Amino acid sequence: AVYVSVPLVLWGATWSQNSLDVTRRIINMNWVLIFLIVTILFGIGLAFVDLWSQIWQPHNWLECNLYNTWYKETSEKLRPTMVGRYAAVSALIAISMAWRGNVRHRTIWLIIFAACALLLFTSGARTAIVGFMAGGFVMIILYGGRKGLLCTVIGGTILAPFLLFTEAGDSFVK
């Protein structure tokens, strides 16, 4: 019920002649805050949680090696699930902006997406990862159409046996 009330409160708070413009400003400010939080979390990850060593070991990204480290190294202040949620939302916004945004800024958005995806996968927040995949699938359907969906099915068909036979995602599933 709380999630349903958010659009109603936003609509009520911006009730005026130019309510769509005010709503757009509020949403853009939320994006800025989310990206700022993820930037701070990425910095904390580099400084305290050994994220730097994980960047250079892509084979460990699905192993969720930093799950316990986030909690311990931040004096039990930052939970990996919270880090994963913010990273997932930021990654979805970044890939959306890269896909439909200004072509001149596409490289910047893809770099932001890569950093957010790295933070997401190394956080070990499995629910956030699954939510990111579901959100990514919806975005592919919305922005990519049939061609995007076909590429996703082909990519999934190639990737699924790789993950199954190499047991790359065993610790992720466990």
XYZ file of C-alpha atoms in Angstrom:
174
model
C 0.000 0.000 0.000
C 2.913 2.336 0.707
C 4.294 1.954 -2.831
C 0.900 2.791 -4.302
C 0.687 5.964 -2.228
C 3.974 7.404 -3.576
C 2.539 8.467 -6.966
C -0.568 9.836 -5.252
C 1.489 11.927 -2.819
C 3.722 13.123 -5.651
C 0.677 14.033 -7.722
C -0.926 15.869 -4.797
C 2.274 17.712 -3.885
C 2.737 19.010 -7.412
C -0.870 19.969 -8.114
C -0.578 23.223 -10.054
C -0.542 24.661 -13.563
C 2.860 23.147 -14.365
C 2.629 19.966 -12.274
C 4.339 17.809 -14.896
C 7.403 20.058 -14.842
C 7.540 20.009 -11.029
C 7.176 16.214 -10.998
C 10.020 15.917 -13.539
C 12.231 18.081 -11.307
C 11.488 15.948 -8.242
C 12.279 12.737 -10.144
C 15.512 14.199 -11.525
C 16.542 15.276 -8.022
C 15.928 11.732 -6.779
C 18.160 10.408 -9.557
C 20.896 12.805 -8.530
C 20.598 11.715 -4.888
C 20.696 8.028 -5.820
C 23.793 8.514 -7.981
C 25.448 10.515 -5.206
C 24.746 7.740 -2.692
C 26.101 5.092 -5.076
C 29.224 7.174 -5.705
C 29.818 7.383 -1.957
C 29.205 3.627 -1.600
C 31.633 2.934 -4.452
C 34.244 5.084 -2.694
C 33.651 3.241 0.591
C 33.951 -0.040 -1.296
C 37.288 0.995 -2.775
C 38.653 2.379 0.492
C 37.416 -0.112 3.079
C 35.828 -3.193 1.537
C 38.518 -4.366 -0.907
C 36.425 -3.628 -3.989
C 39.578 -2.671 -5.894
C 40.927 -6.243 -5.858
C 37.532 -7.606 -6.942
C 37.456 -5.341 -9.989
C 40.398 -7.215 -11.486
C 38.913 -10.661 -10.818
C 35.756 -10.920 -12.959
C 35.501 -14.645 -12.299
C 34.681 -13.794 -8.655
C 31.904 -11.291 -9.339
C 29.109 -13.843 -8.978
C 30.801 -15.469 -5.987
C 29.478 -12.744 -3.650
C 32.840 -12.499 -1.864
C 32.186 -9.077 -0.376
C 28.831 -9.941 1.216
C 30.145 -10.303 4.770
C 32.863 -7.708 4.250
C 30.409 -4.823 3.743
C 28.789 -5.524 7.070
C 31.980 -6.124 9.079
C 34.211 -3.406 7.651
C 31.643 -0.651 8.103
C 31.005 -1.448 11.794
C 27.668 -3.027 10.915
C 26.380 0.257 9.429
C 26.109 -0.766 5.757
C 24.345 -3.946 4.814
C 25.181 -5.495 1.448
C 21.489 -5.680 0.567
C 21.205 -1.894 0.871
C 24.325 -1.425 -1.257
C 22.903 -3.818 -3.852
C 19.529 -2.079 -3.996
C 21.010 1.352 -4.603
C 23.441 -0.078 -7.155
C 20.633 -1.921 -8.990
C 18.422 1.163 -9.233
C 21.372 3.271 -10.390
C 22.393 0.667 -12.959
C 18.860 0.571 -14.385
C 18.701 4.367 -14.589
C 22.151 4.534 -16.196
C 21.407 1.916 -18.838
C 18.072 3.604 -19.530
C 19.773 6.972 -20.028
C 22.431 5.381 -22.238
C 19.764 3.685 -24.326
C 17.340 6.532 -24.838
C 19.306 9.607 -23.775
C 21.585 11.994 -25.599
C 24.056 10.197 -27.884
C 26.898 12.505 -26.784
C 26.519 11.354 -23.170
C 26.154 7.640 -23.917
C 29.762 6.796 -22.984
C 29.430 8.517 -19.618
C 26.207 6.640 -18.850
C 27.792 3.326 -19.844
C 30.740 3.973 -17.507
C 28.293 4.779 -14.699
C 26.374 1.603 -15.556
C 29.562 -0.489 -15.415
C 30.485 0.912 -11.993
C 26.966 0.342 -10.647
C 26.796 -3.188 -12.063
C 30.185 -4.004 -10.530
C 29.044 -2.698 -7.161
C 25.799 -4.665 -7.485
C 27.375 -7.998 -8.369
C 30.159 -7.800 -5.804
C 27.741 -6.763 -3.032
C 26.260 -10.250 -2.966
C 22.697 -8.928 -2.703
C 21.016 -11.729 -4.611
C 17.518 -10.238 -4.467
C 18.796 -6.947 -5.876
C 20.583 -8.843 -8.661
C 17.407 -10.735 -9.575
C 15.431 -7.481 -9.426
C 18.004 -5.838 -11.679
C 17.691 -8.677 -14.189
C 13.884 -8.409 -14.156
C 14.074 -4.627 -14.569
C 16.606 -5.036 -17.362
C 14.308 -7.470 -19.126
C 11.402 -4.995 -18.912
C 13.658 -2.240 -20.273
C 14.711 -4.449 -23.178
C 11.068 -5.039 -24.037
C 10.210 -1.327 -23.730
C 13.245 0.151 -25.500
C 14.531 -2.657 -27.698
C 11.332 -4.030 -29.113
C 11.472 -7.293 -31.016
C 15.112 -6.875 -31.990
C 16.168 -6.338 -28.361
C 14.081 -9.277 -27.199
C 15.574 -11.522 -29.893
C 19.121 -10.501 -28.889
C 18.277 -11.204 -25.240
C 16.938 -14.674 -26.040
C 20.009 -15.484 -28.151
C 22.365 -14.137 -25.470
C 20.536 -16.058 -22.748
C 20.675 -19.227 -24.819
C 24.443 -18.854 -25.130
C 25.023 -17.779 -21.515
C 22.813 -20.362 -19.759
C 24.853 -23.463 -20.752
C 28.058 -21.621 -19.885
C 26.814 -20.894 -16.359
C 25.360 -24.382 -16.003
C 28.332 -26.425 -17.178
C 31.112 -24.294 -15.685
C 29.318 -24.037 -12.335
C 30.191 -20.323 -12.347
C 27.083 -19.302 -10.472
C 26.937 -22.095 -7.889
C 27.698 -19.899 -4.883
C 25.251 -17.303 -6.194
C 22.457 -19.867 -6.255
C 23.443 -21.371 -2.874
